[in-house]
mmCIF file of C-alpha atoms in Angstrom:
data_model
loop_
_atom_site.group_PDB
_atom_site.id
_atom_site.type_symbol
_atom_site.label_atom_id
_atom_site.label_comp_id
_atom_site.label_asym_id
_atom_site.label_seq_id
_atom_site.Cartn_x
_atom_site.Cartn_y
_atom_site.Cartn_z
ATOM 1 C CA MET A 1 21.596 -8.964 -109.941
ATOM 2 C CA THR A 2 17.804 -7.403 -109.803
ATOM 3 C CA ASP A 3 17.637 -4.074 -109.842
ATOM 4 C CA GLU A 4 15.518 -4.296 -106.517
ATOM 5 C CA THR A 5 15.716 -1.257 -103.674
ATOM 6 C CA ILE A 6 17.627 -2.424 -100.413
ATOM 7 C CA PRO A 7 14.855 -1.526 -97.541
ATOM 8 C CA GLU A 8 17.230 0.951 -95.211
ATOM 9 C CA GLN A 9 17.377 -0.553 -91.639
ATOM 10 C CA ASN A 10 15.365 1.559 -89.053
ATOM 11 C CA PRO A 11 17.812 2.591 -86.570
ATOM 12 C CA GLU A 12 15.003 2.419 -83.859
ATOM 13 C CA LEU A 13 14.874 -1.798 -84.359
ATOM 14 C CA ASN A 14 18.871 -1.786 -83.353
ATOM 15 C CA THR A 15 19.221 -2.434 -79.759
ATOM 16 C CA GLU A 16 22.866 -2.725 -79.752
ATOM 17 C CA ASP A 17 23.725 0.206 -78.275
ATOM 18 C CA LEU A 18 20.338 0.711 -75.928
ATOM 19 C CA SER A 19 21.088 1.308 -72.137
ATOM 20 C CA PRO A 20 19.952 -1.919 -69.739
ATOM 21 C CA GLU A 21 17.085 0.991 -68.438
ATOM 22 C CA ILE A 22 15.012 0.877 -71.776
ATOM 23 C CA LYS A 23 16.033 -2.907 -71.997
ATOM 24 C CA LYS A 24 14.080 -3.646 -69.013
ATOM 25 C CA SER A 25 10.617 -5.360 -70.027
ATOM 26 C CA PRO A 26 7.385 -3.548 -70.101
ATOM 27 C CA PHE A 27 5.844 -6.662 -67.991
ATOM 28 C CA GLU A 28 8.397 -6.879 -65.661
ATOM 29 C CA THR A 29 6.584 -6.112 -61.956
ATOM 30 C CA PRO A 30 7.730 -3.337 -59.641
ATOM 31 C CA VAL A 31 9.281 -3.697 -56.090
ATOM 32 C CA ALA A 32 6.272 -3.111 -53.824
ATOM 33 C CA PRO A 33 6.738 -0.386 -51.762
ATOM 34 C CA TRP A 34 6.351 -1.736 -48.289
ATOM 35 C CA LYS A 35 9.029 -4.126 -49.391
ATOM 36 C CA LEU A 36 11.140 -0.909 -50.135
ATOM 37 C CA PHE A 37 10.165 0.592 -46.737
ATOM 38 C CA LEU A 38 11.305 -2.909 -45.335
ATOM 39 C CA LYS A 39 14.559 -2.879 -46.539
ATOM 40 C CA SER A 40 15.518 1.426 -45.684
ATOM 41 C CA PRO A 41 16.819 1.855 -42.058
ATOM 42 C CA LYS A 42 13.199 3.382 -40.931
ATOM 43 C CA GLY A 43 11.708 0.293 -42.225
ATOM 44 C CA LYS A 44 14.506 -1.367 -40.434
ATOM 45 C CA LEU A 45 13.752 -0.483 -36.615
ATOM 46 C CA VAL A 46 10.005 -0.573 -37.170
ATOM 47 C CA VAL A 47 10.291 -4.580 -37.691
ATOM 48 C CA VAL A 48 12.701 -4.708 -34.645
ATOM 49 C CA LEU A 49 10.253 -2.983 -32.226
ATOM 50 C CA GLY A 50 7.805 -4.662 -34.113
ATOM 51 C CA ILE A 51 9.182 -8.077 -32.755
ATOM 52 C CA LEU A 52 10.621 -6.523 -29.378
ATOM 53 C CA VAL A 53 6.287 -5.073 -28.913
ATOM 54 C CA VAL A 54 5.528 -9.238 -29.907
ATOM 55 C CA LEU A 55 8.026 -10.554 -27.221
ATOM 56 C CA LEU A 56 7.079 -7.696 -24.015
ATOM 57 C CA GLY A 57 3.496 -8.906 -24.922
ATOM 58 C CA PHE A 58 4.608 -13.073 -24.778
ATOM 59 C CA LEU A 59 7.000 -12.467 -21.575
ATOM 60 C CA THR A 60 3.603 -10.390 -19.601
ATOM 61 C CA LYS A 61 1.600 -12.683 -20.459
ATOM 62 C CA GLN A 62 3.637 -15.295 -19.015
ATOM 63 C CA VAL A 63 4.645 -13.393 -16.034
ATOM 64 C CA TYR A 64 1.084 -13.180 -14.794
ATOM 65 C CA ALA A 65 -0.203 -16.409 -15.826
ATOM 66 C CA ARG A 66 2.684 -18.135 -13.199
ATOM 67 C CA PRO A 67 3.053 -18.268 -9.945
ATOM 68 C CA VAL A 68 5.339 -15.462 -8.041
ATOM 69 C CA THR A 69 7.681 -18.428 -7.385
ATOM 70 C CA ASP A 70 8.259 -19.257 -11.714
ATOM 71 C CA SER A 71 12.078 -18.294 -11.983
ATOM 72 C CA LEU A 72 10.813 -16.626 -15.594
ATOM 73 C CA VAL A 73 8.823 -14.105 -13.351
ATOM 74 C CA ARG A 74 11.363 -13.357 -11.222
ATOM 75 C CA THR A 75 14.473 -13.083 -13.485
ATOM 76 C CA VAL A 76 11.945 -10.765 -15.973
ATOM 77 C CA SER A 77 10.738 -8.424 -13.041
ATOM 78 C CA GLN A 78 14.040 -7.958 -11.934
ATOM 79 C CA VAL A 79 14.789 -6.510 -15.546
ATOM 80 C CA ILE A 80 11.069 -4.788 -16.583
ATOM 81 C CA PRO A 81 9.220 -2.817 -13.903
ATOM 82 C CA TYR A 82 5.873 -4.606 -14.209
ATOM 83 C CA PRO A 83 2.988 -3.939 -11.471
ATOM 84 C CA ALA A 84 1.725 -5.923 -9.186
ATOM 85 C CA LEU A 85 -0.603 -3.517 -7.410
ATOM 86 C CA SER A 86 -1.600 -0.150 -7.988
ATOM 87 C CA VAL A 87 -3.087 2.188 -6.003
ATOM 88 C CA ASN A 88 -4.645 5.785 -7.312
ATOM 89 C CA SER A 89 -2.086 4.772 -10.487
ATOM 90 C CA GLN A 90 0.970 4.969 -8.254
ATOM 91 C CA ILE A 91 2.941 1.190 -8.840
ATOM 92 C CA VAL A 92 3.680 -0.990 -6.438
ATOM 93 C CA THR A 93 6.028 -3.924 -8.954
ATOM 94 C CA MET A 94 6.928 -7.149 -8.986
ATOM 95 C CA LYS A 95 9.901 -6.542 -8.107
ATOM 96 C CA GLU A 96 8.758 -5.520 -4.134
ATOM 97 C CA PHE A 97 6.144 -7.839 -3.826
ATOM 98 C CA LEU A 98 8.762 -10.278 -4.694
ATOM 99 C CA ILE A 99 10.794 -9.030 -1.786
ATOM 100 C CA GLU A 100 8.314 -8.991 1.060
ATOM 101 C CA TYR A 101 7.402 -12.396 -0.496
ATOM 102 C CA ASP A 102 10.989 -13.670 0.212
ATOM 103 C CA ALA A 103 10.605 -12.010 3.495
ATOM 104 C CA LEU A 104 7.540 -13.988 5.031
ATOM 105 C CA MET A 105 8.377 -16.787 2.959
ATOM 106 C CA GLN A 106 11.649 -17.087 4.469
ATOM 107 C CA TYR A 107 10.303 -15.823 8.089
ATOM 108 C CA PHE A 108 8.263 -19.444 7.892
ATOM 109 C CA GLY A 109 10.905 -21.485 7.316
ATOM 110 C CA ASP A 110 13.092 -19.738 9.724
ATOM 111 C CA ALA A 111 10.144 -19.923 12.553
ATOM 112 C CA GLY A 112 8.967 -23.956 11.388
ATOM 113 C CA GLU A 113 5.729 -22.695 10.856
ATOM 114 C CA GLN A 114 3.337 -24.125 7.920
ATOM 115 C CA THR A 115 3.254 -21.642 5.226
ATOM 116 C CA PRO A 116 -0.097 -20.320 4.380
ATOM 117 C CA PRO A 117 -1.886 -20.918 0.662
ATOM 118 C CA ALA A 118 -0.133 -19.218 -1.733
ATOM 119 C CA ASP A 119 -2.796 -17.097 -2.912
ATOM 120 C CA GLN A 120 -3.585 -16.325 0.877
ATOM 121 C CA LEU A 121 0.115 -15.571 1.760
ATOM 122 C CA GLU A 122 0.400 -12.905 -1.863
ATOM 123 C CA MET A 123 -3.200 -11.182 -1.024
ATOM 124 C CA ALA A 124 -2.046 -10.813 2.526
ATOM 125 C CA ILE A 125 1.162 -9.070 0.863
ATOM 126 C CA ALA A 126 -0.975 -7.042 -1.440
ATOM 127 C CA ASP A 127 -3.570 -5.443 1.362
ATOM 128 C CA THR A 128 -0.364 -4.695 3.169
ATOM 129 C CA LEU A 129 1.574 -3.140 0.574
ATOM 130 C CA ILE A 130 -1.687 -1.256 -0.646
ATOM 131 C CA ASN A 131 -2.371 0.301 3.179
ATOM 132 C CA LYS A 132 1.386 1.159 2.782
ATOM 133 C CA VAL A 133 0.480 2.985 -0.285
ATOM 134 C CA VAL A 134 -2.204 4.755 1.015
ATOM 135 C CA ILE A 135 -0.573 5.754 3.964
ATOM 136 C CA GLN A 136 1.861 7.723 1.830
ATOM 137 C CA GLN A 137 -0.692 9.004 -0.050
ATOM 138 C CA LEU A 138 -2.416 10.670 3.014
ATOM 139 C CA ALA A 139 0.584 11.944 4.183
ATOM 140 C CA ASP A 140 1.236 13.435 0.781
ATOM 141 C CA GLU A 141 -2.555 15.199 1.299
ATOM 142 C CA TYR A 142 -1.561 16.178 4.969
ATOM 143 C CA ASP A 143 2.244 17.279 3.773
ATOM 144 C CA VAL A 144 2.997 15.225 6.835
ATOM 145 C CA LYS A 145 7.285 14.203 6.099
ATOM 146 C CA LEU A 146 8.765 10.856 7.385
ATOM 147 C CA ASP A 147 10.475 11.941 10.873
ATOM 148 C CA ALA A 148 14.536 10.782 10.310
ATOM 149 C CA ASP A 149 14.771 11.129 14.031
ATOM 150 C CA ARG A 150 11.740 9.575 15.164
ATOM 151 C CA VAL A 151 13.050 6.603 12.998
ATOM 152 C CA GLU A 152 16.702 6.170 13.998
ATOM 153 C CA ALA A 153 14.882 6.747 17.736
ATOM 154 C CA TYR A 154 12.166 4.415 17.184
ATOM 155 C CA PHE A 155 15.478 1.991 15.426
ATOM 156 C CA GLN A 156 16.988 2.354 18.663
ATOM 157 C CA ASP A 157 14.911 1.072 20.750
ATOM 158 C CA VAL A 158 13.893 -2.261 18.769
ATOM 159 C CA LEU A 159 18.059 -2.324 19.329
ATOM 160 C CA SER A 160 18.288 -2.117 22.987
ATOM 161 C CA ALA A 161 16.034 -4.801 23.107
ATOM 162 C CA GLN A 162 18.563 -7.556 21.422
ATOM 163 C CA GLU A 163 21.317 -8.824 22.670
ATOM 164 C CA SER A 164 23.854 -7.061 20.323
ATOM 165 C CA GLU A 165 23.857 -5.273 17.577
ATOM 166 C CA GLU A 166 25.704 -7.931 15.777
ATOM 167 C CA ALA A 167 22.784 -10.737 16.863
ATOM 168 C CA PHE A 168 20.250 -8.380 15.630
ATOM 169 C CA GLU A 169 22.098 -8.663 12.567
ATOM 170 C CA GLN A 170 22.164 -12.355 12.321
ATOM 171 C CA SER A 171 18.377 -12.348 12.967
ATOM 172 C CA LEU A 172 16.828 -9.869 10.512
ATOM 173 C CA GLU A 173 19.486 -12.493 7.957
ATOM 174 C CA GLU A 174 18.185 -15.541 8.799
ATOM 175 C CA THR A 175 14.505 -14.428 9.513
ATOM 176 C CA PHE A 176 14.130 -12.346 7.054
ATOM 177 C CA GLY A 177 17.220 -11.776 4.301
ATOM 178 C CA TRP A 178 17.962 -8.288 5.254
ATOM 179 C CA THR A 179 20.407 -6.030 6.401
ATOM 180 C CA SER A 180 19.533 -3.662 9.452
ATOM 181 C CA GLY A 181 19.113 -0.978 6.957
ATOM 182 C CA GLU A 182 16.733 -2.979 5.065
ATOM 183 C CA PHE A 183 14.429 -3.536 7.768
ATOM 184 C CA LYS A 184 14.803 0.045 8.759
ATOM 185 C CA GLU A 185 13.481 1.314 5.433
ATOM 186 C CA ARG A 186 10.786 -1.923 5.214
ATOM 187 C CA ILE A 187 9.488 -2.100 8.599
ATOM 188 C CA VAL A 188 10.604 1.094 10.901
ATOM 189 C CA GLN A 189 9.989 4.091 7.957
ATOM 190 C CA SER A 190 6.552 2.539 7.547
ATOM 191 C CA ILE A 191 6.067 2.413 11.001
ATOM 192 C CA VAL A 192 7.035 5.489 11.652
ATOM 193 C CA LEU A 193 4.289 6.930 8.927
ATOM 194 C CA ALA A 194 1.694 5.297 10.376
ATOM 195 C CA LEU A 195 2.490 6.748 13.669
ATOM 196 C CA GLN A 196 2.719 10.674 12.716
ATOM 197 C CA MET A 197 -0.515 9.691 10.839
ATOM 198 C CA THR A 198 -2.152 8.433 13.357
ATOM 199 C CA ASP A 199 -1.443 11.383 15.321
ATOM 200 C CA VAL A 200 -2.836 13.570 12.418
ATOM 201 C CA ILE A 201 -5.874 12.005 12.368
ATOM 202 C CA PHE A 202 -6.484 12.087 16.191
ATOM 203 C CA GLU A 203 -5.515 15.405 16.487
ATOM 204 C CA ASP A 204 -8.066 16.799 12.795
ATOM 205 C CA GLU A 205 -10.660 18.592 14.515
ATOM 206 C CA THR A 206 -12.795 18.113 11.441
ATOM 207 C CA LEU A 207 -12.257 15.002 11.182
ATOM 208 C CA GLN A 208 -13.463 13.939 14.612
ATOM 209 C CA GLN A 209 -16.356 16.256 14.094
ATOM 210 C CA SER A 210 -18.748 12.962 14.187
ATOM 211 C CA ARG A 211 -17.265 11.414 17.296
ATOM 212 C CA LEU A 212 -17.127 14.633 19.474
ATOM 213 C CA ASP A 213 -20.955 15.451 18.181
ATOM 214 C CA LEU A 214 -21.782 11.814 18.995
ATOM 215 C CA ILE A 215 -20.397 12.469 22.666
ATOM 216 C CA GLN A 216 -21.474 15.955 23.298
ATOM 217 C CA GLY A 217 -25.235 14.037 22.493
ATOM 218 C CA ALA A 218 -24.591 11.278 25.201
ATOM 219 C CA LEU A 219 -24.093 14.583 27.505
ATOM 220 C CA SER A 220 -27.441 16.306 26.375
ATOM 221 C CA ARG A 221 -29.103 13.107 27.018
ATOM 222 C CA LEU A 222 -27.415 12.271 30.815
ATOM 223 C CA GLN A 223 -28.187 16.136 31.516
ATOM 224 C CA THR A 224 -31.913 15.753 31.184
ATOM 225 C CA GLY A 225 -31.991 12.453 33.665
ATOM 226 C CA GLU A 226 -31.602 9.836 31.720
ATOM 227 C CA ASP A 227 -29.879 6.764 33.283
ATOM 228 C CA PHE A 228 -26.511 6.569 32.507
ATOM 229 C CA LEU A 229 -25.918 2.746 31.850
ATOM 230 C CA SER A 230 -28.726 3.159 28.850
ATOM 231 C CA VAL A 231 -27.058 6.107 27.389
ATOM 232 C CA ALA A 232 -23.886 4.148 27.338
ATOM 233 C CA ASP A 233 -24.996 1.214 26.537
ATOM 234 C CA ASP A 234 -27.018 2.871 23.209
ATOM 235 C CA VAL A 235 -24.057 4.706 22.701
ATOM 236 C CA HIS A 236 -21.213 1.945 22.684
ATOM 237 C CA ALA A 237 -23.789 -0.010 20.278
ATOM 238 C CA GLY A 238 -22.022 1.378 17.404
ATOM 239 C CA PHE A 239 -18.429 0.489 18.645
ATOM 240 C CA ASP A 240 -16.871 -3.285 19.024
ATOM 241 C CA GLY A 241 -15.191 -3.888 22.434
ATOM 242 C CA VAL A 242 -16.326 -0.521 24.568
ATOM 243 C CA GLN A 243 -17.739 -1.159 28.127
ATOM 244 C CA SER A 244 -19.639 0.470 30.038
ATOM 245 C CA ASP A 245 -18.852 -0.854 33.836
ATOM 246 C CA LEU A 246 -15.117 -0.590 34.471
ATOM 247 C CA GLY A 247 -15.775 -2.458 37.993
ATOM 248 C CA TYR A 248 -13.420 -1.286 40.600
ATOM 249 C CA ILE A 249 -10.165 0.546 39.928
ATOM 250 C CA GLN A 250 -8.009 1.688 42.783
ATOM 251 C CA SER A 251 -7.657 5.606 42.871
ATOM 252 C CA SER A 252 -3.988 5.506 42.689
ATOM 253 C CA VAL A 253 -3.273 3.684 39.270
ATOM 254 C CA ILE A 254 -5.463 6.078 37.272
ATOM 255 C CA PRO A 255 -4.367 7.540 34.442
ATOM 256 C CA GLU A 256 -2.982 10.984 35.534
ATOM 257 C CA ALA A 257 -5.403 12.166 32.116
ATOM 258 C CA TRP A 258 -8.395 11.574 34.352
ATOM 259 C CA SER A 259 -7.325 11.042 37.664
ATOM 260 C CA GLU A 260 -7.903 14.691 38.541
ATOM 261 C CA ALA A 261 -11.581 14.683 37.072
ATOM 262 C CA VAL A 262 -12.507 11.172 38.262
ATOM 263 C CA ASN A 263 -11.116 11.271 42.075
ATOM 264 C CA ALA A 264 -13.010 14.804 42.233
ATOM 265 C CA LEU A 265 -16.489 12.858 41.712
ATOM 266 C CA GLU A 266 -19.320 11.774 45.098
ATOM 267 C CA VAL A 267 -20.642 9.230 44.223
ATOM 268 C CA GLY A 268 -23.426 9.277 41.767
ATOM 269 C CA GLN A 269 -22.003 12.169 39.714
ATOM 270 C CA ILE A 270 -20.237 12.452 36.502
ATOM 271 C CA THR A 271 -17.747 14.513 35.077
ATOM 272 C CA ASP A 272 -18.009 17.035 31.997
ATOM 273 C CA ILE A 273 -16.341 15.401 28.554
ATOM 274 C CA ILE A 274 -12.820 14.729 28.656
ATOM 275 C CA THR A 275 -10.453 14.225 25.499
ATOM 276 C CA LEU A 276 -7.816 11.873 25.246
ATOM 277 C CA PRO A 277 -5.284 11.434 22.645
ATOM 278 C CA GLU A 278 -7.185 8.329 21.328
ATOM 279 C CA GLY A 279 -11.403 9.298 22.244
ATOM 280 C CA TYR A 280 -13.730 11.105 24.515
ATOM 281 C CA VAL A 281 -14.666 10.318 27.579
ATOM 282 C CA ILE A 282 -17.483 10.339 30.449
ATOM 283 C CA PHE A 283 -16.817 8.848 33.857
ATOM 284 C CA LYS A 284 -19.350 8.425 36.913
ATOM 285 C CA LEU A 285 -18.346 7.491 40.136
ATOM 286 C CA GLU A 286 -21.098 4.932 40.659
ATOM 287 C CA GLU A 287 -19.326 3.593 44.572
ATOM 288 C CA LYS A 288 -15.908 4.549 46.328
ATOM 289 C CA ILE A 289 -14.489 2.288 49.364
ATOM 290 C CA PRO A 290 -11.944 2.884 51.546
ATOM 291 C CA ALA A 291 -9.299 0.598 51.050
ATOM 292 C CA GLY A 292 -6.356 1.421 53.631
ATOM 293 C CA GLU A 293 -3.990 3.977 51.957
ATOM 294 C CA ASP A 294 -5.694 4.070 49.202
ATOM 295 C CA THR A 295 -9.722 3.944 47.639
ATOM 296 C CA GLN A 296 -11.668 1.887 45.219
ATOM 297 C CA LEU A 297 -13.692 3.303 42.640
ATOM 298 C CA ARG A 298 -16.542 1.495 40.825
ATOM 299 C CA LEU A 299 -16.722 3.560 37.529
ATOM 300 C CA PHE A 300 -19.141 3.966 34.927
ATOM 301 C CA SER A 301 -18.124 5.065 31.168
ATOM 302 C CA ILE A 302 -19.124 6.403 27.736
ATOM 303 C CA THR A 303 -16.475 6.320 25.610
ATOM 304 C CA ILE A 304 -15.849 6.878 22.210
ATOM 305 C CA PRO A 305 -12.922 6.305 20.258
ATOM 306 C CA LYS A 306 -11.986 8.491 17.695
ATOM 307 C CA LYS A 307 -11.397 7.264 14.032
ATOM 308 C CA THR A 308 -8.389 5.157 13.753
ATOM 309 C CA LEU A 309 -6.063 5.464 11.262
ATOM 310 C CA GLU A 310 -6.792 2.354 10.181
ATOM 311 C CA GLU A 311 -11.204 3.740 9.543
ATOM 312 C CA VAL A 312 -9.846 6.495 7.255
ATOM 313 C CA VAL A 313 -7.410 4.209 5.375
ATOM 314 C CA ASP A 314 -10.683 2.284 4.710
ATOM 315 C CA THR A 315 -12.305 4.904 3.589
ATOM 316 C CA TYR A 316 -9.860 6.072 1.780
ATOM 317 C CA LEU A 317 -10.240 3.102 -0.446
ATOM 318 C CA GLU A 318 -13.916 2.970 -0.619
ATOM 319 C CA THR A 319 -13.127 5.704 -3.753
ATOM 320 C CA ALA A 320 -9.780 5.003 -4.684
ATOM 321 C CA LYS A 321 -8.427 3.246 -7.834
ATOM 322 C CA VAL A 322 -7.171 -0.084 -6.727
ATOM 323 C CA LYS A 323 -5.903 -2.854 -9.132
ATOM 324 C CA ARG A 324 -4.650 -6.160 -8.699
ATOM 325 C CA TYR A 325 -2.334 -7.676 -10.943
ATOM 326 C CA VAL A 326 -1.076 -10.319 -8.553
ATOM 327 C CA GLY A 327 -3.064 -11.385 -5.043
ATOM 328 C CA GLN A 328 -5.952 -11.164 -6.674
ATOM 329 C CA GLU A 329 -9.340 -11.506 -3.786
#
């Protein structure tokens, strides 16, 4: 045996007692932070939300790309409040739009009438809904609340013209697919609010001042000796369907609102400005003919209609922010 020295083992090279962490290869790739995040509860939530956003985007594209009669559009719009249109950020949903659409489709089918082209029908429904929203917004501006008593009175007037309430219910179901409650909500309430707003518009002196100025200007011209019909034609040129020569009218059938002023006239005389609920008017008695116990009066008039709710709505829409997602022009 040689007297060689056996080298002492280096304890650092003995791997039998090494922990698993120490045994890992120094060349192993660490897990990316984003993978660790996706495996966490928060990360999984983000993934789910991302999938939902993509799905919602797909459904949104499909809803507006397909016709409103499509089954997908109808199914999705019952769950998701997709906007059909908006006026100053006030939204009318696709679900509400489809209720009106279906009612009209059922009406045309029940009446046996030809249904208008789909684009025209959608546009007409959109116009109607926009006007309803604007009238409601105007009512809010004027602090006008829907008169429930007037709604009920109007509804009862409608019922009184029917054969019976049961027959009316059946007619609504067959014609529109509505109950009487839905008819009251969708039709009667809208009509009554429009009537209330019409009254407010007619009585608004500031709103009607320009029309009053116009009739006062006409009266001033007459008082300086200008020909009545010439002034009337000038003034009426700005309005459609207003007549200057009313022809012969029996004095007994003249409306109470202006009968006293007109019956007091002598031939050739004119009245002062008469304010009526719908406008302003000046009359001239051109001829008076006895007719038994009555009298025939030939009347000329200068009539200035007051601004209507329709005109106020049109003016409102000039500055309103209206978005149409369906029923586009």
